[in-house]
Amino acid sequence: MKLTKLLFTALLIIAVLVGCQPKVAEETTKTDSTEVKNSDHPLANKKIALIMQQNLGTFSAQYIEGVEEQVKKFAGETTVFTSEGDLAKMASNVDAAVNQGFDAILVDHGTKEALQSSIQKAVEKGIPVVVFDAEVEVDGVTVLEQGDQQMAQMTLEKLAEDAGGEANIVKIWVAGFAPMERRQIAYQEFLDNNSGIKEIATFGAATANTALDTQAQMEALLKQYPEEGQITAVWAAWDEFAKGAVRAIEQAGRTDIKVYGIDMSDEDLQMIQAENSPWVASAAVDPKDIGRIQVRFAYQKLNGDETPERVKLEPVFVTKDALPEEKITTAELDQYIEGWGKSEQGYTDELKKLEAGE
């Protein structure tokens, strides 16, 4: 009887232990089918480094998603290096990616002065580099930009139209970033050509908490201009600026001020769609598309293809009036805003075969 009990107990323990083992076969079947199909392709299994000046807000998060999504479809692997806004650290991250033998390097923002030398080293070692929104000038490097002057023009023209050509505006902007500098060119041209539009205040800083810091500065400015009509509109050259301005205006209960921004993320879209939101328009390129396109040009280089020195990403214009009453995400925005998302820029027949596993 004791022997029977001992055998039963032993069998029970074995059954429990077997049940606790990882299900290797099941996990294997869940592997992304695209990766399995194209893993033998010459361009598969590449290690891609993404070097970012800073990773702030939902725009950056969606941009990273776009990079990682496209690399995964090409059966590659992405490593993200963030630099917390420190340009010296960013250059060091580029050097680290070179030394660690990454197959291609993607760069997000930064300056020519900080990055030129490190990127030159990468190119000399035969590592393809594709840059987004940084004025780097190195032979063989492709630089992507969003059509920044066009985006500024879109928002400013809408501001002037809504205000009937007469407005007191606040500009939120910061120097030292290539896209900001390009947007400033269009802004200044706009003021020069529209005498009825007056800039009454300007501020802005890129910090670890840009939206929150902008909100505090906007709250202080609203106290300086407490009367209706003293501020007609806010022009924000970055969505983190727009978010801070919108929250300050809403908390102050000001319904007389409109906000016009640049860039678009899911969080931005929710704020624009909110009832009585002061944020009425924004010009943007889908951040996920930016990441996808940047990856495609890197893989073109890996394939030995000739790529242009400059690539302009075409922006679209999103207005509150064009959006539905029900809340949507940027994944659904193409149903209401023509030209949003799903860009084919950077694709070649060879890359489409890679993605399809052919």
Short mmCIF file of C-alpha atoms in Angstrom, two decimals:
data_model
loop_
_atom_site.label_atom_id
_atom_site.label_comp_id
_atom_site.label_asym_id
_atom_site.label_seq_id
_atom_site.Cartn_x
_atom_site.Cartn_y
_atom_site.Cartn_z
CA MET A 1 0.00 0.00 0.00
CA LYS A 2 2.83 2.40 0.92
CA LEU A 3 4.63 1.52 -2.32
CA THR A 4 1.49 2.32 -4.34
CA LYS A 5 1.18 5.72 -2.63
CA LEU A 6 4.84 6.49 -3.29
CA LEU A 7 4.50 5.62 -6.98
CA PHE A 8 1.35 7.73 -7.29
CA THR A 9 3.09 10.69 -5.61
CA ALA A 10 6.12 10.38 -7.88
CA LEU A 11 3.96 10.28 -11.01
CA LEU A 12 2.02 13.35 -9.82
CA ILE A 13 5.24 15.34 -9.27
CA ILE A 14 6.53 14.38 -12.72
CA ALA A 15 3.24 15.46 -14.32
CA VAL A 16 3.38 18.84 -12.59
CA LEU A 17 7.00 19.41 -13.61
CA VAL A 18 6.26 18.52 -17.23
CA GLY A 19 3.31 20.93 -17.22
CA CYS A 20 5.58 23.74 -16.02
CA GLN A 21 8.15 23.35 -18.79
CA PRO A 22 8.24 26.06 -21.52
CA LYS A 23 6.32 25.20 -24.66
CA VAL A 24 9.18 25.58 -27.11
CA ALA A 25 7.36 24.18 -30.11
CA GLU A 26 4.34 26.44 -29.56
CA GLU A 27 6.52 29.55 -29.21
CA THR A 28 8.39 28.65 -32.37
CA THR A 29 5.17 28.54 -34.37
CA LYS A 30 4.35 32.07 -33.19
CA THR A 31 7.51 33.52 -34.78
CA ASP A 32 6.70 36.26 -37.28
CA SER A 33 6.02 34.51 -40.59
CA THR A 34 7.72 37.25 -42.62
CA GLU A 35 10.96 36.74 -40.72
CA VAL A 36 10.81 32.98 -41.29
CA LYS A 37 10.17 33.36 -45.01
CA ASN A 38 12.89 35.86 -45.78
CA SER A 39 15.57 34.86 -43.27
CA ASP A 40 17.73 33.35 -46.04
CA HIS A 41 17.69 36.48 -48.18
CA PRO A 42 21.10 38.23 -48.55
CA LEU A 43 19.66 41.37 -46.91
CA ALA A 44 18.13 39.48 -43.96
CA ASN A 45 19.51 39.31 -40.42
CA LYS A 46 20.98 42.82 -40.51
CA LYS A 47 21.63 44.74 -37.30
CA ILE A 48 20.34 48.31 -37.49
CA ALA A 49 21.29 51.04 -35.01
CA LEU A 50 18.92 53.96 -34.43
CA ILE A 51 20.74 56.91 -32.82
CA MET A 52 18.34 59.53 -31.39
CA GLN A 53 19.12 62.96 -30.01
CA GLN A 54 16.18 62.60 -27.67
CA ASN A 55 13.15 60.38 -27.27
CA LEU A 56 10.27 62.61 -26.22
CA GLY A 57 6.51 62.18 -26.46
CA THR A 58 4.26 60.03 -28.59
CA PHE A 59 5.69 61.31 -31.89
CA SER A 60 9.09 59.80 -31.05
CA ALA A 61 7.43 56.61 -29.82
CA GLN A 62 5.51 56.18 -33.09
CA TYR A 63 8.62 57.02 -35.13
CA ILE A 64 10.52 54.23 -33.34
CA GLU A 65 7.60 51.88 -33.99
CA GLY A 66 7.86 52.65 -37.71
CA VAL A 67 11.61 51.91 -37.72
CA GLU A 68 11.24 48.67 -35.79
CA GLU A 69 8.26 47.52 -37.84
CA GLN A 70 10.05 47.94 -41.17
CA VAL A 71 13.31 46.38 -39.96
CA LYS A 72 11.36 43.40 -38.63
CA LYS A 73 9.63 42.96 -41.99
CA PHE A 74 13.11 42.83 -43.53
CA ALA A 75 14.07 40.13 -40.97
CA GLY A 76 16.49 42.45 -39.21
CA GLU A 77 17.02 43.65 -35.65
CA THR A 78 16.90 47.21 -34.29
CA THR A 79 18.84 48.66 -31.37
CA VAL A 80 17.85 52.14 -30.18
CA PHE A 81 20.45 54.47 -28.67
CA THR A 82 18.93 57.51 -26.91
CA SER A 83 21.07 60.51 -25.99
CA GLU A 84 18.79 62.55 -23.66
CA GLY A 85 19.44 65.67 -25.72
CA ASP A 86 23.22 65.45 -25.13
CA LEU A 87 24.93 65.99 -28.50
CA ALA A 88 28.30 64.74 -27.23
CA LYS A 89 26.62 61.54 -26.06
CA MET A 90 24.87 61.27 -29.42
CA ALA A 91 28.19 61.43 -31.27
CA SER A 92 29.56 58.84 -28.85
CA ASN A 93 26.56 56.61 -29.61
CA VAL A 94 27.34 56.82 -33.33
CA ASP A 95 30.94 55.83 -32.58
CA ALA A 96 29.69 52.94 -30.45
CA ALA A 97 27.45 51.69 -33.26
CA VAL A 98 30.45 51.76 -35.63
CA ASN A 99 32.67 49.90 -33.17
CA GLN A 100 29.98 47.31 -32.45
CA GLY A 101 29.74 46.46 -36.13
CA PHE A 102 26.16 47.41 -36.93
CA ASP A 103 25.23 46.87 -40.56
CA ALA A 104 23.53 50.26 -40.96
CA ILE A 105 23.02 53.37 -38.85
CA LEU A 106 19.93 55.59 -38.71
CA VAL A 107 20.31 59.03 -37.14
CA ASP A 108 17.42 61.07 -35.74
CA HIS A 109 18.11 64.82 -35.37
CA GLY A 110 21.40 66.19 -34.03
CA THR A 111 23.66 68.83 -35.54
CA LYS A 112 26.30 68.89 -38.24
CA GLU A 113 28.90 70.17 -35.79
CA ALA A 114 28.32 67.33 -33.34
CA LEU A 115 27.87 64.43 -35.74
CA GLN A 116 29.87 65.11 -38.90
CA SER A 117 33.09 63.43 -37.73
CA SER A 118 31.42 60.32 -36.31
CA ILE A 119 29.22 59.82 -39.35
CA GLN A 120 32.26 60.25 -41.61
CA LYS A 121 33.97 57.39 -39.72
CA ALA A 122 30.93 55.17 -40.27
CA VAL A 123 30.91 55.85 -44.01
CA GLU A 124 34.66 55.21 -44.26
CA LYS A 125 34.09 51.80 -42.68
CA GLY A 126 31.43 51.03 -45.29
CA ILE A 127 28.45 51.35 -42.94
CA PRO A 128 25.41 52.93 -44.65
CA VAL A 129 24.00 55.97 -42.82
CA VAL A 130 20.59 57.60 -43.30
CA VAL A 131 19.85 60.78 -41.35
CA PHE A 132 16.50 62.32 -40.43
CA ASP A 133 16.23 66.05 -39.72
CA ALA A 134 19.91 66.94 -39.32
CA GLU A 135 21.97 69.09 -41.70
CA VAL A 136 24.80 66.58 -42.06
CA GLU A 137 26.91 66.83 -45.22
CA VAL A 138 28.87 63.63 -45.80
CA ASP A 139 29.27 62.04 -49.22
CA GLY A 140 27.18 58.91 -49.45
CA VAL A 141 24.78 59.85 -46.64
CA THR A 142 21.09 60.31 -47.40
CA VAL A 143 19.28 63.02 -45.41
CA LEU A 144 15.50 62.97 -44.93
CA GLU A 145 13.45 66.06 -44.11
CA GLN A 146 9.71 66.67 -43.70
CA GLY A 147 9.13 69.62 -45.99
CA ASP A 148 9.37 71.91 -42.98
CA GLN A 149 8.86 75.22 -44.77
CA GLN A 150 5.77 73.81 -46.45
CA MET A 151 4.35 72.67 -43.09
CA ALA A 152 4.94 76.10 -41.59
CA GLN A 153 3.26 77.76 -44.57
CA MET A 154 0.23 75.46 -44.32
CA THR A 155 -0.42 76.27 -40.68
CA LEU A 156 0.30 79.98 -40.92
CA GLU A 157 -1.91 80.47 -43.96
CA LYS A 158 -4.76 78.72 -42.14
CA LEU A 159 -4.16 80.94 -39.10
CA ALA A 160 -4.36 84.08 -41.24
CA GLU A 161 -7.49 82.84 -43.01
CA ASP A 162 -9.28 82.02 -39.73
CA ALA A 163 -8.28 85.39 -38.25
CA GLY A 164 -9.33 87.40 -41.28
CA GLY A 165 -5.78 88.64 -41.83
CA GLU A 166 -5.60 90.45 -38.47
CA ALA A 167 -4.09 88.67 -35.46
CA ASN A 168 -1.87 88.97 -32.41
CA ILE A 169 0.08 85.75 -32.23
CA VAL A 170 2.45 83.91 -29.92
CA LYS A 171 5.26 81.88 -31.49
CA ILE A 172 6.63 78.85 -29.65
CA TRP A 173 9.89 77.81 -31.25
CA VAL A 174 13.48 76.96 -30.40
CA ALA A 175 16.73 77.39 -32.32
CA GLY A 176 19.41 74.75 -32.80
CA PHE A 177 17.36 72.11 -34.63
CA ALA A 178 17.47 71.85 -38.43
CA PRO A 179 13.70 71.44 -38.88
CA MET A 180 13.02 74.36 -36.54
CA GLU A 181 15.42 76.58 -38.46
CA ARG A 182 13.68 75.73 -41.74
CA ARG A 183 10.26 76.42 -40.21
CA GLN A 184 11.52 79.77 -38.94
CA ILE A 185 12.45 80.81 -42.49
CA ALA A 186 8.85 80.31 -43.61
CA TYR A 187 7.55 82.01 -40.46
CA GLN A 188 9.61 85.14 -41.05
CA GLU A 189 8.59 85.29 -44.71
CA PHE A 190 4.97 84.98 -43.63
CA LEU A 191 5.24 87.90 -41.18
CA ASP A 192 7.00 90.01 -43.81
CA ASN A 193 4.13 89.42 -46.24
CA ASN A 194 1.24 89.77 -43.78
CA SER A 195 1.35 93.14 -42.05
CA GLY A 196 -1.88 92.43 -40.16
CA ILE A 197 -0.31 89.53 -38.26
CA LYS A 198 1.64 90.75 -35.23
CA GLU A 199 3.95 88.64 -33.05
CA ILE A 200 3.41 89.78 -29.46
CA ALA A 201 5.54 87.13 -27.73
CA THR A 202 7.88 84.25 -28.49
CA PHE A 203 9.42 81.57 -26.30
CA GLY A 204 10.36 77.90 -26.33
CA ALA A 205 12.95 75.41 -25.10
CA ALA A 206 13.60 71.73 -25.75
CA THR A 207 13.87 70.12 -22.31
CA ALA A 208 13.31 66.73 -20.71
CA ASN A 209 9.72 67.88 -20.04
CA THR A 210 9.05 70.16 -22.99
CA ALA A 211 5.24 70.00 -22.93
CA LEU A 212 5.06 70.63 -19.18
CA ASP A 213 7.59 73.47 -19.28
CA THR A 214 5.76 75.04 -22.23
CA GLN A 215 2.50 74.83 -20.30
CA ALA A 216 4.03 76.73 -17.38
CA GLN A 217 5.41 79.44 -19.67
CA MET A 218 2.09 79.74 -21.50
CA GLU A 219 0.22 80.04 -18.22
CA ALA A 220 2.46 82.96 -17.24
CA LEU A 221 1.92 84.60 -20.62
CA LEU A 222 -1.87 84.30 -20.33
CA LYS A 223 -1.68 86.25 -17.08
CA GLN A 224 0.16 89.03 -18.92
CA TYR A 225 -2.59 89.09 -21.58
CA PRO A 226 -5.77 88.31 -19.63
CA GLU A 227 -8.27 90.09 -21.88
CA GLU A 228 -10.10 88.47 -24.78
CA GLY A 229 -8.58 89.46 -28.09
CA GLN A 230 -5.13 90.27 -26.71
CA ILE A 231 -3.94 86.91 -28.06
CA THR A 232 -5.59 85.62 -31.22
CA ALA A 233 -3.59 82.46 -31.81
CA VAL A 234 -0.55 80.40 -30.91
CA TRP A 235 1.75 79.05 -33.61
CA ALA A 236 3.69 76.06 -32.26
CA ALA A 237 6.61 74.79 -34.34
CA TRP A 238 6.57 71.35 -32.62
CA ASP A 239 3.77 69.21 -31.24
CA GLU A 240 5.34 69.11 -27.75
CA PHE A 241 5.00 72.91 -27.74
CA ALA A 242 1.42 72.71 -28.96
CA LYS A 243 0.45 70.23 -26.23
CA GLY A 244 1.74 72.51 -23.50
CA ALA A 245 0.01 75.58 -24.96
CA VAL A 246 -3.31 73.77 -25.36
CA ARG A 247 -3.34 72.57 -21.76
CA ALA A 248 -2.55 76.04 -20.44
CA ILE A 249 -5.29 77.65 -22.56
CA GLU A 250 -7.85 75.04 -21.51
CA GLN A 251 -7.01 75.33 -17.81
CA ALA A 252 -7.30 79.11 -18.02
CA GLY A 253 -10.74 78.74 -19.57
CA ARG A 254 -9.75 80.84 -22.58
CA THR A 255 -11.98 80.10 -25.56
CA ASP A 256 -10.74 83.01 -27.68
CA ILE A 257 -7.31 81.56 -28.57
CA LYS A 258 -6.63 79.01 -31.31
CA VAL A 259 -3.55 76.80 -31.64
CA TYR A 260 -1.86 75.79 -34.91
CA GLY A 261 0.84 73.13 -34.69
CA ILE A 262 3.29 70.96 -36.59
CA ASP A 263 3.58 67.15 -36.28
CA MET A 264 0.92 64.59 -35.46
CA SER A 265 0.76 61.63 -33.08
CA ASP A 266 -2.07 59.66 -31.48
CA GLU A 267 -1.93 61.89 -28.41
CA ASP A 268 -2.01 65.03 -30.57
CA LEU A 269 -5.00 63.71 -32.49
CA GLN A 270 -6.93 63.00 -29.28
CA MET A 271 -6.29 66.55 -28.10
CA ILE A 272 -7.44 68.05 -31.41
CA GLN A 273 -10.60 65.93 -31.37
CA ALA A 274 -11.50 66.90 -27.81
CA GLU A 275 -14.64 69.01 -27.54
CA ASN A 276 -13.92 72.75 -27.72
CA SER A 277 -10.19 72.11 -28.14
CA PRO A 278 -8.25 75.26 -29.09
CA TRP A 279 -5.97 73.12 -31.29
CA VAL A 280 -7.59 73.46 -34.70
CA ALA A 281 -4.96 72.42 -37.26
CA SER A 282 -1.60 70.75 -37.69
CA ALA A 283 0.68 69.93 -40.62
CA ALA A 284 2.57 66.66 -40.41
CA VAL A 285 4.11 63.54 -41.86
CA ASP A 286 3.06 60.24 -40.30
CA PRO A 287 5.85 59.54 -37.76
CA LYS A 288 5.63 55.80 -38.43
CA ASP A 289 6.08 56.47 -42.14
CA ILE A 290 9.17 58.55 -41.41
CA GLY A 291 10.72 55.58 -39.64
CA ARG A 292 9.70 53.12 -42.35
CA ILE A 293 11.07 55.29 -45.17
CA GLN A 294 14.35 55.88 -43.37
CA VAL A 295 14.83 52.10 -43.01
CA ARG A 296 14.04 51.51 -46.69
CA PHE A 297 16.75 53.90 -47.82
CA ALA A 298 19.23 52.21 -45.46
CA TYR A 299 18.40 48.85 -47.02
CA GLN A 300 18.73 50.30 -50.49
CA LYS A 301 22.27 51.24 -49.51
CA LEU A 302 22.88 47.76 -48.08
CA ASN A 303 21.77 46.40 -51.45
CA GLY A 304 24.32 48.60 -53.24
CA ASP A 305 21.70 50.88 -54.78
CA GLU A 306 22.34 54.55 -55.53
CA THR A 307 20.30 56.75 -53.20
CA PRO A 308 19.66 60.51 -53.35
CA GLU A 309 21.49 62.90 -51.03
CA ARG A 310 18.19 64.53 -50.05
CA VAL A 311 14.73 63.05 -49.62
CA LYS A 312 11.74 65.29 -48.92
CA LEU A 313 8.80 63.70 -47.15
CA GLU A 314 5.52 65.21 -48.26
CA PRO A 315 3.39 66.59 -45.40
CA VAL A 316 -0.38 66.65 -45.15
CA PHE A 317 -2.67 69.13 -43.43
CA VAL A 318 -5.01 67.98 -40.65
CA THR A 319 -7.86 70.24 -39.54
CA LYS A 320 -10.27 69.67 -36.70
CA ASP A 321 -13.20 70.26 -39.05
CA ALA A 322 -12.15 67.33 -41.27
CA LEU A 323 -12.21 64.81 -38.42
CA PRO A 324 -15.17 62.66 -37.37
CA GLU A 325 -17.04 63.06 -34.10
CA GLU A 326 -15.96 59.63 -32.88
CA LYS A 327 -12.41 59.36 -31.61
CA ILE A 328 -9.87 57.84 -34.00
CA THR A 329 -6.14 57.08 -34.01
CA THR A 330 -3.52 58.03 -36.58
CA ALA A 331 -3.88 54.49 -37.98
CA GLU A 332 -7.37 55.50 -39.16
CA LEU A 333 -6.51 59.05 -40.17
CA ASP A 334 -6.07 58.14 -43.85
CA GLN A 335 -9.86 57.62 -44.06
CA TYR A 336 -10.38 61.34 -43.46
CA ILE A 337 -7.13 63.04 -44.52
CA GLU A 338 -5.90 62.38 -48.04
CA GLY A 339 -2.23 61.42 -48.25
CA TRP A 340 -1.82 60.35 -44.62
CA GLY A 341 0.32 57.28 -43.93
CA LYS A 342 1.02 54.23 -46.08
CA SER A 343 3.75 55.98 -48.05
CA GLU A 344 5.54 53.98 -50.72
CA GLN A 345 8.61 56.25 -50.62
CA GLY A 346 11.87 54.34 -50.52
CA TYR A 347 10.45 51.04 -51.72
CA THR A 348 12.17 49.21 -54.58
CA ASP A 349 11.20 45.96 -56.27
CA GLU A 350 14.07 44.23 -54.48
CA LEU A 351 12.89 45.45 -51.07
CA LYS A 352 9.35 44.36 -51.79
CA LYS A 353 10.68 40.88 -52.62
CA LEU A 354 12.66 40.90 -49.37
CA GLU A 355 9.56 41.82 -47.41
CA ALA A 356 7.51 39.15 -49.20
CA GLY A 357 10.16 36.51 -48.55
CA GLU A 358 10.95 35.89 -52.20
#
